[in-house]
PDB file of C-alpha atoms and ligand atoms in Angstrom:
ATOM      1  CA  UNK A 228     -13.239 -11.536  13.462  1.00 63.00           C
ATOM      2  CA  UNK A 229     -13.502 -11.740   9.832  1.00 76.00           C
ATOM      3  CA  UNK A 230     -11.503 -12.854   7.815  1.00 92.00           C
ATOM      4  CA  UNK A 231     -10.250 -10.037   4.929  1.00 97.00           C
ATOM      5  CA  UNK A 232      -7.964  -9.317   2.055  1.00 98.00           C
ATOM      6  CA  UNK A 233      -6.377  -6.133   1.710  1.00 98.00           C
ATOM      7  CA  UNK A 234      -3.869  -4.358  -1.343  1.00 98.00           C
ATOM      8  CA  UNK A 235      -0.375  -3.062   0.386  1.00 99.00           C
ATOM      9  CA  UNK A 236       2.353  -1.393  -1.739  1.00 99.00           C
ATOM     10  CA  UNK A 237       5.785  -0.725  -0.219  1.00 99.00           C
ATOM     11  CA  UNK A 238       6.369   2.789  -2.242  1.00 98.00           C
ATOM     12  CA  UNK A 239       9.451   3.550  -4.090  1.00 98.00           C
ATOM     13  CA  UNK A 240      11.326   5.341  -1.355  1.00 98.00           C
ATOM     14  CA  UNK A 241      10.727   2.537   0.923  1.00 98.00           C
ATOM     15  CA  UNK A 242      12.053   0.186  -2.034  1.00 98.00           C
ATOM     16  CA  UNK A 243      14.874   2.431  -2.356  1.00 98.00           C
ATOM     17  CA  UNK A 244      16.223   2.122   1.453  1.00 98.00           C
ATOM     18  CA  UNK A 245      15.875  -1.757   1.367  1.00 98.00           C
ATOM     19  CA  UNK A 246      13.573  -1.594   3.533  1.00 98.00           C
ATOM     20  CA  UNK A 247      10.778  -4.229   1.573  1.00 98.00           C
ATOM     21  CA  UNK A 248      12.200  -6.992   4.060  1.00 98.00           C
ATOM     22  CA  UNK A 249      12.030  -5.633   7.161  1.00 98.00           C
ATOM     23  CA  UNK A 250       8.134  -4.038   6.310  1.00 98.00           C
ATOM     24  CA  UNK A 251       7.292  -7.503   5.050  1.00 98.00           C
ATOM     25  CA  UNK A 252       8.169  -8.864   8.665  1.00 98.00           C
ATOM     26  CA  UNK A 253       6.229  -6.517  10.216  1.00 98.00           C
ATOM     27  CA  UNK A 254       2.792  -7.940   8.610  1.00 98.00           C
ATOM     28  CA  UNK A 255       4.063 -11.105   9.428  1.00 98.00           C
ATOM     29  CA  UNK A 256       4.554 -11.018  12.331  1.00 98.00           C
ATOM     30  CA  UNK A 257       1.448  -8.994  13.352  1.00 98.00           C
ATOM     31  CA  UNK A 258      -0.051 -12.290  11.827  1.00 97.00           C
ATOM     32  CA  UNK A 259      -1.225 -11.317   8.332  1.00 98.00           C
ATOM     33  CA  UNK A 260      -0.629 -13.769   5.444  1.00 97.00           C
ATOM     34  CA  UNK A 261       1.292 -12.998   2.211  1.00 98.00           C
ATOM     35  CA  UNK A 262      -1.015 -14.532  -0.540  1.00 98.00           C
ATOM     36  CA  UNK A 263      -0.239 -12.399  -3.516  1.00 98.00           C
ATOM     37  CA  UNK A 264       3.437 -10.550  -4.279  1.00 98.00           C
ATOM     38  CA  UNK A 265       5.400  -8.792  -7.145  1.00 98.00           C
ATOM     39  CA  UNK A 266       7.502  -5.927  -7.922  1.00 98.00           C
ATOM     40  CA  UNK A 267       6.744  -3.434 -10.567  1.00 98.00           C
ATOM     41  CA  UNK A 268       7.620  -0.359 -12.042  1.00 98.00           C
ATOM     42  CA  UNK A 269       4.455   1.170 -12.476  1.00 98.00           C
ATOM     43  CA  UNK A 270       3.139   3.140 -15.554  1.00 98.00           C
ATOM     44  CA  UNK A 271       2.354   6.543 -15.288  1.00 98.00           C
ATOM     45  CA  UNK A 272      -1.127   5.136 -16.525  1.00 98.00           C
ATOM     46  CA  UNK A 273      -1.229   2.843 -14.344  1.00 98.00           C
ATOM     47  CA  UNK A 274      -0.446   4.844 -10.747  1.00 98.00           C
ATOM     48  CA  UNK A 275      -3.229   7.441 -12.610  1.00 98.00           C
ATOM     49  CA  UNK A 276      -5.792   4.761 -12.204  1.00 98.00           C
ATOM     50  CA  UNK A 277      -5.229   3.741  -9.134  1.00 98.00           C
ATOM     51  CA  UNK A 278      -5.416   6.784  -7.732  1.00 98.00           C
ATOM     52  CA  UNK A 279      -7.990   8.146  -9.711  1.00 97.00           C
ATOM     53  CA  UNK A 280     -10.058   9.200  -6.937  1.00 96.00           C
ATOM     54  CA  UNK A 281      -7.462  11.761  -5.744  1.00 97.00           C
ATOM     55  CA  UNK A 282      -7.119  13.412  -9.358  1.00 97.00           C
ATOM     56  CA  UNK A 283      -8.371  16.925  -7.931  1.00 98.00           C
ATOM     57  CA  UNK A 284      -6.235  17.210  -5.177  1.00 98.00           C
ATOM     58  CA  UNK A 285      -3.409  19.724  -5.766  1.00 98.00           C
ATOM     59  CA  UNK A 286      -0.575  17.194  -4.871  1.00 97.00           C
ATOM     60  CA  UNK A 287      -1.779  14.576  -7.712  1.00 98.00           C
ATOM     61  CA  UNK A 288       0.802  15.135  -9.678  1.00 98.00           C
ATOM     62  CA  UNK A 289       3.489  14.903  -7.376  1.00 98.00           C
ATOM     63  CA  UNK A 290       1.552  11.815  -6.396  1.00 98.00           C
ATOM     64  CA  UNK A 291       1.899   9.919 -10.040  1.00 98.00           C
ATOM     65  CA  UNK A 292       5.441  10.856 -10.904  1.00 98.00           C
ATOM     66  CA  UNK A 293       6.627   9.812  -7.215  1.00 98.00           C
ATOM     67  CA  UNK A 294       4.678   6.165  -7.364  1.00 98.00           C
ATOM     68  CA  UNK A 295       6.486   5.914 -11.078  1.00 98.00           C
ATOM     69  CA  UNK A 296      10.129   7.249  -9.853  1.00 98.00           C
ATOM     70  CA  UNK A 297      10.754   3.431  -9.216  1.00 98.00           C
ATOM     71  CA  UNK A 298       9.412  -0.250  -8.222  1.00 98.00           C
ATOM     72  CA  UNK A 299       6.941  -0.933  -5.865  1.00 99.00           C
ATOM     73  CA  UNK A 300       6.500  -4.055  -4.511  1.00 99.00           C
ATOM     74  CA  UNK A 301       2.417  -4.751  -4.370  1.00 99.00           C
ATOM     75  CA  UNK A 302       0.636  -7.587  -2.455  1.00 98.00           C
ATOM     76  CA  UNK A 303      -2.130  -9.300  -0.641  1.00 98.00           C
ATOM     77  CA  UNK A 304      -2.225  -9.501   3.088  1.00 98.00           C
ATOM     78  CA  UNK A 305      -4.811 -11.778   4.283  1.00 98.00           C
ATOM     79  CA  UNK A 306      -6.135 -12.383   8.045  1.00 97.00           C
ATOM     80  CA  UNK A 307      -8.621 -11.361  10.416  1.00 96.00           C
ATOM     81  CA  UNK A 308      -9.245  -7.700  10.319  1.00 97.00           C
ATOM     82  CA  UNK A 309      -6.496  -7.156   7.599  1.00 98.00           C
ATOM     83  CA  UNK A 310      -7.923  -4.090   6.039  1.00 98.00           C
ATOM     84  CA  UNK A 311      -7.961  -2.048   9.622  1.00 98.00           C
ATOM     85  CA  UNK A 312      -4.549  -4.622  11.114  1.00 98.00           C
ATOM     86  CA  UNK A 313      -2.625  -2.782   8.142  1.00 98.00           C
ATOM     87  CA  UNK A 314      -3.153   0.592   8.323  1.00 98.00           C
ATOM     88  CA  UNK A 315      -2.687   0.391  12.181  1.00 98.00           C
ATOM     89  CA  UNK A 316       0.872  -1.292  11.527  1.00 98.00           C
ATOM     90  CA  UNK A 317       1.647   1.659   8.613  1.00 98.00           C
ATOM     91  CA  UNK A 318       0.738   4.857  10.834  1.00 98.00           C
ATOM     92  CA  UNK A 319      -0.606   7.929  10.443  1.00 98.00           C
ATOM     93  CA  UNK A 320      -0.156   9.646   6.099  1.00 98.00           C
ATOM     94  CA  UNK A 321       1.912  12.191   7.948  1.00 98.00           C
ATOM     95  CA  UNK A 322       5.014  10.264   9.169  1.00 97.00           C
ATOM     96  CA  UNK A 323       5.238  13.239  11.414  1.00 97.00           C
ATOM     97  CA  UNK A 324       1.755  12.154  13.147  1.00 98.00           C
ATOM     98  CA  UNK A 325       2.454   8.416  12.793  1.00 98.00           C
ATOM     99  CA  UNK A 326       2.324   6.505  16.282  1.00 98.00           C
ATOM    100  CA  UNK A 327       6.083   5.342  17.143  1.00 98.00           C
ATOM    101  CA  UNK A 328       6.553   2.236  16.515  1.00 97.00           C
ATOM    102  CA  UNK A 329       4.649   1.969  12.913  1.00 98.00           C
ATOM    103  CA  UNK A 330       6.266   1.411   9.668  1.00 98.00           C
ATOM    104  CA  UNK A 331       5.455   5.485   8.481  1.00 98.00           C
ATOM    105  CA  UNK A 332       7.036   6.849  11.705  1.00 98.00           C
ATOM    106  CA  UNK A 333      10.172   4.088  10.600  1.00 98.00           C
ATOM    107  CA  UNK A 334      10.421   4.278   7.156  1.00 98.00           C
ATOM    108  CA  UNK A 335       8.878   7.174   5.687  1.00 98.00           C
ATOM    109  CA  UNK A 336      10.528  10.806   4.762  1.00 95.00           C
ATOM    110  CA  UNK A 337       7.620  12.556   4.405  1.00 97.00           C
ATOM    111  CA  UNK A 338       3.508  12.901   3.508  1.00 96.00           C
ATOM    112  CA  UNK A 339       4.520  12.369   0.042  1.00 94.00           C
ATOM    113  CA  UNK A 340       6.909   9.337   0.341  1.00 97.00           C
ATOM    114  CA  UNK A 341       5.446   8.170   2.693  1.00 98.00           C
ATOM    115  CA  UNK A 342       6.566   4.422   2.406  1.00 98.00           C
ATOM    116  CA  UNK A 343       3.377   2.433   2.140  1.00 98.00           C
ATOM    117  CA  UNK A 344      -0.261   2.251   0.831  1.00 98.00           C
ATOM    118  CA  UNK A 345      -2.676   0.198   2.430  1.00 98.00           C
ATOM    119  CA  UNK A 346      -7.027  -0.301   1.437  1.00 98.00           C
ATOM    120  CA  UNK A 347      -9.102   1.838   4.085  1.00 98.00           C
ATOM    121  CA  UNK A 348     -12.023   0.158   3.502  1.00 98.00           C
ATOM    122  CA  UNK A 349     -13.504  -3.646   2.119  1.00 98.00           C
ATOM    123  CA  UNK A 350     -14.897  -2.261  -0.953  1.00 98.00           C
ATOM    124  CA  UNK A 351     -11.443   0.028  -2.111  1.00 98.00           C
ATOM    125  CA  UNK A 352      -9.674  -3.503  -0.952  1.00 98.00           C
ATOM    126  CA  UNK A 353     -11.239  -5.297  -3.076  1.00 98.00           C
ATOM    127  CA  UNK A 354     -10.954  -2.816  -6.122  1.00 98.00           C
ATOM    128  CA  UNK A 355      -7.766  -2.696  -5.241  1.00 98.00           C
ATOM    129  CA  UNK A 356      -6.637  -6.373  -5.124  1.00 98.00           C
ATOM    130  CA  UNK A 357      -7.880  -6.711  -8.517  1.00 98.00           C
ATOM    131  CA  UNK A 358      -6.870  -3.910  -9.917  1.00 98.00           C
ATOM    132  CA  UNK A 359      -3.512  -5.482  -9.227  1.00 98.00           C
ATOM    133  CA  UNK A 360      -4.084  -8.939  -9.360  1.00 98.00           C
ATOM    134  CA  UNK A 361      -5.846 -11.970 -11.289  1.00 98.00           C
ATOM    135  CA  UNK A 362      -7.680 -14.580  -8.995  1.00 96.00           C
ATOM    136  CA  UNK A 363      -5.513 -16.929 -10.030  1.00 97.00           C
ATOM    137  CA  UNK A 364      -2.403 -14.941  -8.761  1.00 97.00           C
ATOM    138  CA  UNK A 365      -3.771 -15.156  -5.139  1.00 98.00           C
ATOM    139  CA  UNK A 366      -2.674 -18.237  -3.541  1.00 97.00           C
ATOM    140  CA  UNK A 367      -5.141 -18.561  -0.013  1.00 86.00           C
ATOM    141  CA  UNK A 368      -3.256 -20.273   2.482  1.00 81.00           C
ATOM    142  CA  UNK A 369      -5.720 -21.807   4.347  1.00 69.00           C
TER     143      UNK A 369
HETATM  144  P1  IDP B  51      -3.322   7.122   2.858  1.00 57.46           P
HETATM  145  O1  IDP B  51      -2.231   6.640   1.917  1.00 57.46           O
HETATM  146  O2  IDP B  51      -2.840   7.199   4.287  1.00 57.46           O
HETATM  147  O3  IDP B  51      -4.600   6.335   2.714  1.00 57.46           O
HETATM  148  P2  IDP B  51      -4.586   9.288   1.354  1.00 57.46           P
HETATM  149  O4  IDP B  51      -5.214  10.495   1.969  1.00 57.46           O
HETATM  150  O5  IDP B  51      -5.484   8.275   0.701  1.00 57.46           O
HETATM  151  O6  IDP B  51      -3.652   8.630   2.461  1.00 57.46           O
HETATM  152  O7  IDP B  51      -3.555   9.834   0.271  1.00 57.46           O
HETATM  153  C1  IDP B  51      -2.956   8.984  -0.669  1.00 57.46           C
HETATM  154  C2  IDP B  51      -1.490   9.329  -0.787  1.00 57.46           C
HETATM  155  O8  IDP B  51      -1.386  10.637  -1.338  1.00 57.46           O
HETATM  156  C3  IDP B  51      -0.740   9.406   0.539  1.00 57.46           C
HETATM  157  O9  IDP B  51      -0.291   8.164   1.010  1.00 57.46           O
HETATM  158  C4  IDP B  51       0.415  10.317   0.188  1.00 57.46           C
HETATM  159  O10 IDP B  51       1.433   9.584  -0.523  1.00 57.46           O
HETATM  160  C5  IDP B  51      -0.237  11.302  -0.775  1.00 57.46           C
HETATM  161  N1  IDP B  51      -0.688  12.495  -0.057  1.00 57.46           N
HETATM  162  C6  IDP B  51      -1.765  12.619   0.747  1.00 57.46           C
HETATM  163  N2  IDP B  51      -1.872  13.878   1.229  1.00 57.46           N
HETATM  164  C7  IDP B  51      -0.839  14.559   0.717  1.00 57.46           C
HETATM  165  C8  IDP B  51      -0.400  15.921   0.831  1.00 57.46           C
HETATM  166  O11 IDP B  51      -1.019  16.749   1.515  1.00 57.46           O
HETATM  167  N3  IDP B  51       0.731  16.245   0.142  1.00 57.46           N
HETATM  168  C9  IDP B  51       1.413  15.353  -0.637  1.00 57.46           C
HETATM  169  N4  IDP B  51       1.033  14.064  -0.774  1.00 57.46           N
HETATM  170  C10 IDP B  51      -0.070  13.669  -0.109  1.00 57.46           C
END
């Protein structure tokens, strides 16, 4: 399987409940790697960018100010099949839809705040990751 790099944020509300330990355990222990970490309170430029491509949608606003309410914490999972391993782990958008089990159905309180963000695909990932992060901020663990 190859070997991939993908951009996880544990979202505000999920910061909120203390839950950043518990989700970081869960990507552990599903075997991906922490190689990149930090908290920030993002800008209201900043969330903007990164989810520029949703700047239509009708819930974009709600979007921004909810990523800006408070920190995230943002990193880089590596492993094999990391991009598709993480979204499987964070469940459905819809916590109501999310498989039991996953960190949505778990954490989140609803489509909104929704507890994490994960890449869908290897070229958002890597737009992502460095969107976020410099190369020399990613420490590979071999
Ligand atoms: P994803 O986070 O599961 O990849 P996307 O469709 O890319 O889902 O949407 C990005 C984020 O926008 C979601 O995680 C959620 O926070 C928010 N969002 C998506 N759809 C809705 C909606 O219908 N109402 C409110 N917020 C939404």
């Amino acid at each position: 399987m190859a070997q991939e790099r993908t951009l996880s944020i544990i979202k505000p509300d999920a910061v909120a409940k203390n839950a950043v330990g518990d989700i970081i355990s869960r990507f552990e222990k599903a075997g991906l790697q922490v190689v990149a970490c930090k908290m920030v309170s993002l800008s209201q430029e900043k969330a903007e960018g990164f989810y520029a491509e949703h700047r239509e949608r009708p819930f974009f606003n709600d979007l921004v100010s909810f990523m800006t309410s408070g920190p995230v914490v943002v990193q880089v999972l590596e492993g094999d099949n990391a991009i598709a391993k993480n979204r499987e782990l964070m469940g459905a958008t819809d916590p109501k839809k999310a498989e039991a089990g996953t960190i949505r159905a778990d954490f989140a309180t609803s489509i909104d705040a929704n507890a994490v963000h994960g890449s869908d695909a290897p070229e958002s990932a890597q737009r992502e990751v460095s969107y976020f992060f410099s190369d020399e901020e990613i420490c590979p663990r071999g």
